[in-house]
Every structure is written in C-alpha cells, then in structure tokens.
Short mmCIF file of C-alpha atoms in Angstrom, two decimals:
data_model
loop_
_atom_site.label_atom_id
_atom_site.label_comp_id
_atom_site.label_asym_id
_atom_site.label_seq_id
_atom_site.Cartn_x
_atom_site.Cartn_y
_atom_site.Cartn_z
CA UNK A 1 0.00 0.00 0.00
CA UNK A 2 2.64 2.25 1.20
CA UNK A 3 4.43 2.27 -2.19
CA UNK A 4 1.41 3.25 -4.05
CA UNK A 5 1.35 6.44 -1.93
CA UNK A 6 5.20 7.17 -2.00
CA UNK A 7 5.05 6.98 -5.36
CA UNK A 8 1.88 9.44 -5.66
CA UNK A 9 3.70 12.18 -3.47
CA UNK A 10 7.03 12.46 -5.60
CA UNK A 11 5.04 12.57 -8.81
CA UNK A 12 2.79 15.42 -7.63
CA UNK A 13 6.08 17.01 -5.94
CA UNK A 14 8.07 17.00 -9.00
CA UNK A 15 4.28 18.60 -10.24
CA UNK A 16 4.98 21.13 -7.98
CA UNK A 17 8.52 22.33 -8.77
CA UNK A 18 7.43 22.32 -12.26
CA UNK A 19 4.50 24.83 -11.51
CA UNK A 20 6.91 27.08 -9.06
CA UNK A 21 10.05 27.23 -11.52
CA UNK A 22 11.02 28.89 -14.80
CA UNK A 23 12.99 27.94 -17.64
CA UNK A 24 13.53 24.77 -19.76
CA UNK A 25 14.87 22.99 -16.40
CA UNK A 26 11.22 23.05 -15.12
CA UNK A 27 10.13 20.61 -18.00
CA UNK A 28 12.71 17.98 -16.25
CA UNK A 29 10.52 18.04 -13.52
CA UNK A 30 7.55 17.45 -15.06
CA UNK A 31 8.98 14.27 -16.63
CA UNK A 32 9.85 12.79 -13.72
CA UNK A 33 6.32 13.33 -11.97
CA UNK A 34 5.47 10.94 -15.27
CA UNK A 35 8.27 8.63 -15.12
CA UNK A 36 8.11 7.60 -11.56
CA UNK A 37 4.29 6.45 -11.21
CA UNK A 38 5.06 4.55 -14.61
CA UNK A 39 8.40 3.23 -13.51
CA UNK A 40 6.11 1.49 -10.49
CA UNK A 41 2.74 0.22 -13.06
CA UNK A 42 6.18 -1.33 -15.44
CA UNK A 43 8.20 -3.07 -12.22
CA UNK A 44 4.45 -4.40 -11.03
CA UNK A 45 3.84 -8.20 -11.16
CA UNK A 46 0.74 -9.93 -13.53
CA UNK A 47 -1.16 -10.32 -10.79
CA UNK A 48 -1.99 -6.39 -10.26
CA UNK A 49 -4.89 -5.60 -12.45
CA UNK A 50 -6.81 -8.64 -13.49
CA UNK A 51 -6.37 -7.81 -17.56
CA UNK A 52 -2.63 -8.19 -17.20
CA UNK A 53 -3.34 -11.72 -17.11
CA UNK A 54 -6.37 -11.53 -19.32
CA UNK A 55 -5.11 -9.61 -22.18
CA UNK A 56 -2.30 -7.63 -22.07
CA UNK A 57 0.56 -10.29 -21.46
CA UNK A 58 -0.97 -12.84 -24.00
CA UNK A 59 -1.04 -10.15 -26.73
CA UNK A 60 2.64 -8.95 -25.77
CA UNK A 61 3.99 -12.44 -25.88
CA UNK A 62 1.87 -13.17 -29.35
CA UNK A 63 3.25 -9.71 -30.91
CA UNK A 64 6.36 -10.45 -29.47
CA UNK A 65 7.14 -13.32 -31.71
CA UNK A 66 5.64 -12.05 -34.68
CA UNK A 67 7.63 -10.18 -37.39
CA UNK A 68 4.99 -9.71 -40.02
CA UNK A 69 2.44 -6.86 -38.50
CA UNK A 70 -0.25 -8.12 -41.12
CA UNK A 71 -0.21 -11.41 -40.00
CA UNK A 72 -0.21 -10.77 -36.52
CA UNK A 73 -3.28 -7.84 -36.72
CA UNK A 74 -5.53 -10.42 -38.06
CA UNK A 75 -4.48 -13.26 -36.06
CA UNK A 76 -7.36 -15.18 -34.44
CA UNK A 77 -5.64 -16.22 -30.67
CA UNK A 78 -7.70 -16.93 -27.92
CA UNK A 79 -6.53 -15.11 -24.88
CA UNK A 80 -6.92 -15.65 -21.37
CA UNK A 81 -9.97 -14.13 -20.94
CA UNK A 82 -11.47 -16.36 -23.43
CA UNK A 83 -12.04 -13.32 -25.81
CA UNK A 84 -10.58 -14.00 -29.05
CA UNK A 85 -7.59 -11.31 -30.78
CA UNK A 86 -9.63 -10.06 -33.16
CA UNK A 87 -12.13 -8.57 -30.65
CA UNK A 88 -9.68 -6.05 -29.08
CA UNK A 89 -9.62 -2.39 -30.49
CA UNK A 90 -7.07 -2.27 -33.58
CA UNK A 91 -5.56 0.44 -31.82
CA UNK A 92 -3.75 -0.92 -28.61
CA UNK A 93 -3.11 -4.21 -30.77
CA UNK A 94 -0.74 -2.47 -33.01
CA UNK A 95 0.58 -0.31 -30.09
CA UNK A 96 1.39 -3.57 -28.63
CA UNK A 97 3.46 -4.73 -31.66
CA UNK A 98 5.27 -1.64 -32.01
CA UNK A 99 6.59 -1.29 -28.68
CA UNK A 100 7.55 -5.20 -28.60
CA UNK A 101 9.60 -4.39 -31.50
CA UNK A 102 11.52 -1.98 -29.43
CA UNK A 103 11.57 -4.33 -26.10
CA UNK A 104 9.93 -7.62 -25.93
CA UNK A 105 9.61 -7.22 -22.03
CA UNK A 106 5.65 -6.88 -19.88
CA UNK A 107 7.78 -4.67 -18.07
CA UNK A 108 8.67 -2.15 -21.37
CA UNK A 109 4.97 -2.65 -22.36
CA UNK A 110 3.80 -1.95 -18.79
CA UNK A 111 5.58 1.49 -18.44
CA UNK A 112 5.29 2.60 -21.71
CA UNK A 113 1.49 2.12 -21.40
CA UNK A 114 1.22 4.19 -18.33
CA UNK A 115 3.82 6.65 -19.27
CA UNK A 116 1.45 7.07 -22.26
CA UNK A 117 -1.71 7.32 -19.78
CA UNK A 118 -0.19 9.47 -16.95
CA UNK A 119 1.33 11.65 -19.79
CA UNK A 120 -1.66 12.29 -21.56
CA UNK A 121 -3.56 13.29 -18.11
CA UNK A 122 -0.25 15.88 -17.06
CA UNK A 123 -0.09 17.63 -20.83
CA UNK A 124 -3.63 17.95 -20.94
CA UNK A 125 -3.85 19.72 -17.17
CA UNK A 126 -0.94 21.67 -18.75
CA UNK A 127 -2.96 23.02 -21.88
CA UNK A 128 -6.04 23.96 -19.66
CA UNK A 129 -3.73 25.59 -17.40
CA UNK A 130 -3.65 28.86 -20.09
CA UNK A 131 -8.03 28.59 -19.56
CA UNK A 132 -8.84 27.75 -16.18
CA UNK A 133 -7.05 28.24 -13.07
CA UNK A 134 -6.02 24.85 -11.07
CA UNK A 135 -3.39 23.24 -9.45
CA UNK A 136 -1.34 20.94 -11.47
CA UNK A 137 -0.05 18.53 -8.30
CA UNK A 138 -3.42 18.86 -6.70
CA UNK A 139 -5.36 18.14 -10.17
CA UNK A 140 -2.76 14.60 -10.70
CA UNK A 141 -3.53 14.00 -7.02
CA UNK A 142 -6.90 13.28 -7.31
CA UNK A 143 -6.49 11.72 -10.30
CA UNK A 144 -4.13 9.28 -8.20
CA UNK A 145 -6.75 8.58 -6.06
CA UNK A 146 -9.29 8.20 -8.49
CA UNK A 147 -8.08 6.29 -11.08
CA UNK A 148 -4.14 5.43 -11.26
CA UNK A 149 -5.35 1.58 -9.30
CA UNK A 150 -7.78 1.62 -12.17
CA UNK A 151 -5.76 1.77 -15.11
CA UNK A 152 -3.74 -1.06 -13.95
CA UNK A 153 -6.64 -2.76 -14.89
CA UNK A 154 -8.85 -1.40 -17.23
CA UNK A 155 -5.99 -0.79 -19.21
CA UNK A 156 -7.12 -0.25 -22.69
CA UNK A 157 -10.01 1.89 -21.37
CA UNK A 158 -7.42 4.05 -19.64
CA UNK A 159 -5.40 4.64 -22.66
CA UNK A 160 -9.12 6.02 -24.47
CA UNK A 161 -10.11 8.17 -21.39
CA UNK A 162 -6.71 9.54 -21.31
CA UNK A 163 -6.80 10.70 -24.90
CA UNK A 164 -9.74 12.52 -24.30
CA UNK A 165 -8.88 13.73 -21.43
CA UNK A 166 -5.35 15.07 -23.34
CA UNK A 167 -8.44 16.89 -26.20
CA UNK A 168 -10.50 18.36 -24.34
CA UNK A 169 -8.57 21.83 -24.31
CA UNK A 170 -8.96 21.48 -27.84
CA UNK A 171 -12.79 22.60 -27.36
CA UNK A 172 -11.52 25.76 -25.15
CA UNK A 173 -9.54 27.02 -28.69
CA UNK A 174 -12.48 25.91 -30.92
CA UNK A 175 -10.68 23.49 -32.34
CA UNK A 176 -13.62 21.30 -32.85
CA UNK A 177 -12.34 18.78 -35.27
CA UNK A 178 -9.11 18.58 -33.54
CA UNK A 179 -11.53 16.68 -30.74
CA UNK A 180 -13.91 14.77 -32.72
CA UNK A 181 -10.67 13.42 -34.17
CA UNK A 182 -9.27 12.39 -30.87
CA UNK A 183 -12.32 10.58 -30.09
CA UNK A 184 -11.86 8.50 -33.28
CA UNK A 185 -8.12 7.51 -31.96
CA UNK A 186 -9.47 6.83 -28.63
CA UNK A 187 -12.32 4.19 -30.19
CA UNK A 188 -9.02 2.27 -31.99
CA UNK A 189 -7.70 1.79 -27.92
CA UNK A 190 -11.62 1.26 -26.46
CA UNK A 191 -14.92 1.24 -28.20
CA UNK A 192 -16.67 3.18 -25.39
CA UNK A 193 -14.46 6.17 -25.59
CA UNK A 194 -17.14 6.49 -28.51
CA UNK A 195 -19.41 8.97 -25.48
CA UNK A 196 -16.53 11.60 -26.09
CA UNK A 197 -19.74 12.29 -28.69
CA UNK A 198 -22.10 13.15 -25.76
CA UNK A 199 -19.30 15.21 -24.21
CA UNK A 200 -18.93 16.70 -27.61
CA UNK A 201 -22.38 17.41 -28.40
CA UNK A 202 -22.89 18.76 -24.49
CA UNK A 203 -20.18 21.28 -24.46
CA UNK A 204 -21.43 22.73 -27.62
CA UNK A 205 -25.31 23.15 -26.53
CA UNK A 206 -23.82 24.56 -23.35
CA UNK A 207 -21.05 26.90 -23.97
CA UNK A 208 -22.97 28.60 -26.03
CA UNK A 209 -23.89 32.14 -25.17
CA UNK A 210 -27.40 32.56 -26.68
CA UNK A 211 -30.76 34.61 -25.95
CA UNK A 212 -34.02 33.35 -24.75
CA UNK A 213 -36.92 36.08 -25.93
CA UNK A 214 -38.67 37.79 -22.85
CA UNK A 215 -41.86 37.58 -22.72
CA UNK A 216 -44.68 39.60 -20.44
CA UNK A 217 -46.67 38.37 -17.48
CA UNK A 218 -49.10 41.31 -16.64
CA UNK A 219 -46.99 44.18 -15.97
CA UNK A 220 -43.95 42.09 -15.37
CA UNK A 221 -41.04 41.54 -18.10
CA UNK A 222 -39.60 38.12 -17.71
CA UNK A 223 -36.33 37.00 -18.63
CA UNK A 224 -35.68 33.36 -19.01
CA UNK A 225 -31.73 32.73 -18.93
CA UNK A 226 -30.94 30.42 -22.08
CA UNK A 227 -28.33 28.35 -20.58
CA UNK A 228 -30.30 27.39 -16.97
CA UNK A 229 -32.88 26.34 -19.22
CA UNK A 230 -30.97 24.34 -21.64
CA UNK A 231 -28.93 22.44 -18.51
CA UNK A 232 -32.40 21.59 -16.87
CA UNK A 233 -33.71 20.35 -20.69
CA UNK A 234 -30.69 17.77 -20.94
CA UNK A 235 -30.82 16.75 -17.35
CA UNK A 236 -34.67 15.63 -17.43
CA UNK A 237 -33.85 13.92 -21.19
CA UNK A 238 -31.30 11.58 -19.68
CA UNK A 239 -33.46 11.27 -16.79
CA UNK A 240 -36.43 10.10 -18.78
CA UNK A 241 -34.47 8.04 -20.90
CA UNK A 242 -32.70 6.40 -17.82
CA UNK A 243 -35.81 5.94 -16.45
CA UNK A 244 -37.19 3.52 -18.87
CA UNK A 245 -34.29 1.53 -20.38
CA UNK A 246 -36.46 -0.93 -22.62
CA UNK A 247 -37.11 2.52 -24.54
CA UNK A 248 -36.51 2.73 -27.74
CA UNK A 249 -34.45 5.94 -27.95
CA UNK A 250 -32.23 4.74 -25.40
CA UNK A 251 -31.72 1.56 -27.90
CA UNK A 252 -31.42 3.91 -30.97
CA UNK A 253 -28.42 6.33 -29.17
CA UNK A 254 -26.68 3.16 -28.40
CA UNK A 255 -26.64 1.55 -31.89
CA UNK A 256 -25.50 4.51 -32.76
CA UNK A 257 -22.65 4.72 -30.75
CA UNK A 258 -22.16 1.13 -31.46
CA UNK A 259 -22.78 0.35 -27.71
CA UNK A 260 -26.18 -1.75 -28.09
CA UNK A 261 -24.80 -4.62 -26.21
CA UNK A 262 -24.49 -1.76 -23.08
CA UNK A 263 -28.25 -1.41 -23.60
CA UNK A 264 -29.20 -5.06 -23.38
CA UNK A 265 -27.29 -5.68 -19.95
CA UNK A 266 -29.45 -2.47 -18.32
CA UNK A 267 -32.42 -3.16 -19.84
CA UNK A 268 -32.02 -6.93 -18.20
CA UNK A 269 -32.13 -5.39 -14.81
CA UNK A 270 -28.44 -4.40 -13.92
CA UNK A 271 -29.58 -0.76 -13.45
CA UNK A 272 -29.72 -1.19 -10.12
CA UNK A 273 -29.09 1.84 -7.21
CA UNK A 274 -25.62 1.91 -5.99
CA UNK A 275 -25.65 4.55 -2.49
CA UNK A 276 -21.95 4.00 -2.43
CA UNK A 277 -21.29 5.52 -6.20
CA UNK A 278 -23.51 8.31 -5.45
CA UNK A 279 -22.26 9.28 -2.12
CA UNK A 280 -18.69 9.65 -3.39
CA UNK A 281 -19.75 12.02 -5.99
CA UNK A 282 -21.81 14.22 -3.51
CA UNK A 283 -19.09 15.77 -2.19
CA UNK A 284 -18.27 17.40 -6.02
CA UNK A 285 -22.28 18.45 -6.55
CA UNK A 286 -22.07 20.38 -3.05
CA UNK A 287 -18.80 21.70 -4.24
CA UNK A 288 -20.32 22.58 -7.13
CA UNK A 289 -23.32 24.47 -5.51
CA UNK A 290 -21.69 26.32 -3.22
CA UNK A 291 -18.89 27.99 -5.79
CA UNK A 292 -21.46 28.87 -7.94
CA UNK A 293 -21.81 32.22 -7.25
CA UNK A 294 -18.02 32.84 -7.28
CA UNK A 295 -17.93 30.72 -10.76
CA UNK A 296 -20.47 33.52 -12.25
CA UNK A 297 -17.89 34.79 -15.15
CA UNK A 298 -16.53 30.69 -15.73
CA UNK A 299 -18.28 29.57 -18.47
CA UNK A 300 -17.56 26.08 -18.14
CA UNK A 301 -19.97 25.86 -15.09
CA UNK A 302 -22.99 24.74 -16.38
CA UNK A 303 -21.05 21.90 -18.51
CA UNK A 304 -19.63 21.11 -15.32
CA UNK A 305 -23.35 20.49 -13.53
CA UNK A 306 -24.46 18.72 -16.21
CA UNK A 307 -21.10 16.03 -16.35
CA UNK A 308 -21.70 15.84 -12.31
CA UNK A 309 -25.52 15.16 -12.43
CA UNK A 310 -25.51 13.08 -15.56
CA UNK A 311 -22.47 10.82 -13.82
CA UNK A 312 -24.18 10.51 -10.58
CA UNK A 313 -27.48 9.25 -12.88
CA UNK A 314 -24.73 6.84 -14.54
CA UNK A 315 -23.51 5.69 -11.32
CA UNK A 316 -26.42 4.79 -8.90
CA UNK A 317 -27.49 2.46 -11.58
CA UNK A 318 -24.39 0.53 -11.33
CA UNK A 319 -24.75 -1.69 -8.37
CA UNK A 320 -25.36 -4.59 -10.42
CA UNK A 321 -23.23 -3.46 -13.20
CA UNK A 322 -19.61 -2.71 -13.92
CA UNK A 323 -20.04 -2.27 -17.55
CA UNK A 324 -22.52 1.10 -16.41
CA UNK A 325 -20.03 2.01 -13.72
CA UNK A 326 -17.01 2.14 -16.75
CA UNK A 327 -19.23 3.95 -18.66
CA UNK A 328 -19.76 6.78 -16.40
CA UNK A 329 -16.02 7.11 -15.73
CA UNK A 330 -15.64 8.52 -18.73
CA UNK A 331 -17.91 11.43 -17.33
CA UNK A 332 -16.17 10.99 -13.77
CA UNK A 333 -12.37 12.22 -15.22
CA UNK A 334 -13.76 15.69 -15.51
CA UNK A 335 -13.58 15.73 -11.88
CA UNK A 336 -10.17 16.40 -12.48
CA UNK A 337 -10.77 19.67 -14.07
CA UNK A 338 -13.41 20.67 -12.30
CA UNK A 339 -12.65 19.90 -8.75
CA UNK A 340 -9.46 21.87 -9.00
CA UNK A 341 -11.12 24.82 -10.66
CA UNK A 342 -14.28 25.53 -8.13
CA UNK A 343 -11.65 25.39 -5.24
CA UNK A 344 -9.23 27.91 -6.65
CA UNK A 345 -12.11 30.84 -6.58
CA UNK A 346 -11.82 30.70 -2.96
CA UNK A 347 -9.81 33.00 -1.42
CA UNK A 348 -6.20 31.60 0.18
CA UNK A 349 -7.44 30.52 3.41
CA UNK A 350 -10.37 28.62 2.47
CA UNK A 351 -8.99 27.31 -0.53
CA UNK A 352 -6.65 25.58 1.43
CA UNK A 353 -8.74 23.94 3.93
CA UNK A 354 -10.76 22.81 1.11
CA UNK A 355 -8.09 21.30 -0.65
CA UNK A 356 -6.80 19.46 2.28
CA UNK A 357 -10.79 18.49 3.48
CA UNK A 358 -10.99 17.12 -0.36
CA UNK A 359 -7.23 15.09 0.10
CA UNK A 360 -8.54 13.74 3.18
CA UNK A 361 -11.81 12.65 1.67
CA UNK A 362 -9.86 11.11 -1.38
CA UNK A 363 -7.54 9.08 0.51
CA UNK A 364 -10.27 7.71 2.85
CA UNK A 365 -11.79 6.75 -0.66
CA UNK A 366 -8.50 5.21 -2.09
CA UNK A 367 -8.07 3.36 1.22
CA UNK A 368 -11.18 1.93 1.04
CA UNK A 369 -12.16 0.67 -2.55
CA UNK A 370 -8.60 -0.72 -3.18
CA UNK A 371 -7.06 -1.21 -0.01
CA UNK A 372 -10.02 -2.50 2.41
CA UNK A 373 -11.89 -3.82 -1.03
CA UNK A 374 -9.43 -4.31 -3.23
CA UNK A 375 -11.00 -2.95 -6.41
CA UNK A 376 -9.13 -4.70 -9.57
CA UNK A 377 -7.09 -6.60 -7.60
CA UNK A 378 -4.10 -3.84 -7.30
CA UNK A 379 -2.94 -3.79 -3.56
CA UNK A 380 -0.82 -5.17 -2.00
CA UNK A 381 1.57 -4.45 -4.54
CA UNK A 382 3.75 -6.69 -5.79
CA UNK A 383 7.14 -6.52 -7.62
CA UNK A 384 7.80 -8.28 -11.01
CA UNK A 385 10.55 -11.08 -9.89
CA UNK A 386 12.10 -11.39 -13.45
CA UNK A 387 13.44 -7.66 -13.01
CA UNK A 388 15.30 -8.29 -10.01
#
C-alpha cells in the first residue's frame, strides 16, 4: 500500500517544482512526476490488475514473436480471458506490436502504457492551465486517487479516457475537429471512448452564449436565462431516458454509438441503485453548488453540472453493473478539471482547507475501494521477480 502512496507524493512534488520554476529545467521536472508512477505500473507483477493476465501479457507475448504486423493484426488467438484477438480495439493491438519491436519485455509494455496514460492526463492539465485556473499537483492528485489503481486494470479503457482527457482543451480554442478526431483515436484503444460524442455534443449546446426572448406576465417583463434552461432540458432527457431503459431511444443512441450490447445488460435489470457511487460524488455536486456564485464569469460551469448530475445518474445504476459504472467514468475524469477549478475561486485561506478536506476525503476513498476492497485486484503491490 505504502508504495502506491510514495510513489503518488514524488510525482505530484516533481508537479509542484514544475508549476513554481522557470525555464527549460522546469520541463525535467515534469517528466519525472510521469516517469516515476510509470516506472512502479512497469516493475508491477501480472497479478496487479486482473487484464494483465487476461489480455495484455498474451497479446505482448503473441506480438512479441511475430515479425509480419499483417499477420499478426488479423491473427485469431484466444486469450486468457477467453475473448478472441480479433475482438480487441485495432488500436492498442498495433501499439502492442510496435513497442515489442523496441523491447519484448511486460515490463517495457507496462511502463510505456502508463507513461502514455499518466502523460496524456499531465499535458492535458498543462494546456487547460492557459483557460482555467487549477493546481497541477493537486489536479494529478486526485487523479491518483481516483483512477491510477484503475488503469492497472482497465488498461485499454485508460489509454481512451486519457486521450480525451489530453483533447479536451482542444474545445476551449475551438478546435472542434481537432476533438472529434481524438475521439476517433481513442475508439481504436476502447470502443466506449465512442461517449466523447455526448461530451462533444454537451459542451457545444452549453457553452454557447445565446438569448431566450422575454416575454410579459401582466406588468412584469420576464427574462428566461438560455443556458439554466438548456442544462435543466438535458438533465430531465437523460433522466427520462434512464428511467425507462427498454425505450426505444435509449436503444437507438446506443446503436449509434455502437454500444447496443451496453443497452441489453441495463435493460435486463443491472440498473440497479448503488448509495456507495452516489455518495462519493456528492461531495463534487455540493462543491459545485456552493462555488457557484463565485464561478459567475466561468463559463464552463454549467457543462460542469451537467457532467456531475448526468455521472451521478450513470452511477447509482451501477450496483449490479460494472459495464454502467465504466461507462460513467468517462464522465467521472472531468472531476479532475473541475474539482481543482471551483476550489481555486476561494480565497487563500479557504482554498486551502478545502483542498486538504478534499485530500482527506480522497484518501479515505482510495483506502477503502482498493485497499479494504481491493477494487481490480491492485494492492498489496507486488514486484515483477524477473526484473530483479
């Protein structure tokens, strides 16, 4: 456990001398708060994170000995998990071949996949730095807590959330198609990453500044704000739709999104409440609510309520259901940008007592869903013995 949290304080450290310092010397520092939580996912034994075993050593091993990449993209294996090859996302199966070409090591293939993952997350907190104002070791501090255990695991999925994590700036500079084509390259690593649509398509409807018409009642002028409006609109949508998951426009968005097979787990009755997934997000609605007058010129507030709300739908219908639960984490990683913003428009003193009531909350939450519980199998942690 202890090296899990060791490892979390020098990344976010080296975060922090990066943020205080100037000059090309700072960038050093940033590396290393990359390297060293990847150095520990690379030295970490198959047994941490069930898809090690399932997945990701088989494929390294079958890339490993192939030389021709034709031959070995549509190769028909069975792998551990009892999924055939041909089923995992293009995308991570030639990432896999490339990097066995350079090492044929689980060890190079586990730290170049989180170096990928953690780097992503840092350049992307980076970007949005010049937009919003947050704390770069705080922001990869809660992402430690929230997901690092995680993508030891889910570690295609990771790769995909990562990416559009990395794009979402993109959407701050308008650069639109710069996103919608980092969703595509986040579907070749994980087929869900396909809701970066929905996170698309929500953005736009709510970042834009428009006017509702005013209208009279008696002697009174009314003024209907458009965005309040168009928040409450697309929170009582999903909730209707949620509601009745045999519906047929529930069925329609997911063939769309090439997701039907989500659809036909809920609709089967795995939609059911989970009071621990929505009293973990709490804490970030309340946050929410009470920074919202001090968030009145931030115009990513309303996208923010809408993520938080939508997610905590997502999430109390996922006590019979992982595949919901991964779903909604797609949602959840915005956490990461958003926590970090609403705190910093408090002034010094009570920023800081929220950051550190927020780090205490976090690491009571790390401690218990992969320490007491053991979430995907990633504590205690245990070293590769072929590296030493």
């Amino acid at each position: 456990m202890y090296i899990y949290l060791i490892t979390f304080i020098l990344s976010c450290l080296s975060l922090f001398v990066f943020e205080k310092i100037d000059g090309r010397i700072k960038y050093i520092f940033l590396g290393i708060g990359v390297f060293i939580p990847a150095l520990l996912a690379g030295c970490r034994a198959d047994t941490i994170g069930t898809d090690v075993r399932n997945y990701v050593e088989p494929i390294q091993i079958y890339a490993s000995g192939m030389r021709s990449f034709t031959e070995y993209i549509n190769g028909n294996i069975v792998l551990l998990s009892g999924d055939s090859f041909s089923r995992i996302e293009k995308g991570y199966s030639a990432f896999v071949f490339f990097i066995s070409k350079i090492n044929k090591s689980l060890f190079f293939n586990l730290f170049t996949t989180q170096f990928l993952i953690i780097g992503l997350m840092v350049v992307g907190l980076v970007k949005i730095r010049k937009y919003i104002n947050i704390s770069l070791p705080f922001s990869m501090f809660l992402y430690y807590m929230l997901f690092f255990n995680i993508s030891l695991n889910l570690v295609r999925q990771s790769i995909a959330m990562s990416i559009l994590f990395f794009a979402f700036p993109f959407l701050l500079e308008n650069k639109w198609i710069y996103f919608l084509i980092s969703i595509f390259i986040a579907t070749l690593f994980h087929k869900t990453a396909i809701i970066g649509l929905i996170i698309f398509l929500l953005y736009v409807i709510l970042i834009k500044k428009f006017q509702v018409p005013q209208f009279k009642y008696g002697m009174k002028t009314i003024h209907i704000e458009g965005k309040p409006l168009i928040s409450g609109a697309v929170i009582a949508i999903v909730i209707l739709i949620l509601m009745n998951p045999s519906s047929s426009i529930l069925n329609s968005i997911l063939n769309i999104l090439n997701l039907s097979s989500f659809g036909s787990l809920y609709s089967k009755g795995f939609g059911i409440f989970s009071f621990n997934q929505v009293i973990i997000r709490v804490p970030f609605l309340l946050l929410l609510i009470f920074s919202w007058e001090k968030m009145k010129n931030n115009d990513l507030k309303y996208f923010y309520l809408v993520l938080t709300v939508i997610d905590i739908l997502f999430a109390q219908m996922s006590g019979g259901s992982s595949i919901i639960l991964r779903i909604s984490y797609y949602l959840s990683i915005f956490y990461i940008y958003a926590v970090p913003n609403e705190i910093a428009v408090y002034s010094n003193k009570s920023r800081i007592l929220l950051q550190v009531a927020f780090l205490i909350g976090f690491i009571s939450y790390w401690y218990y869903m992969f320490v007491v519980n053991n979430y995907n199998q990633t504590v205690p942690f245990v070293f590769n013995s072929t590296l030493f």
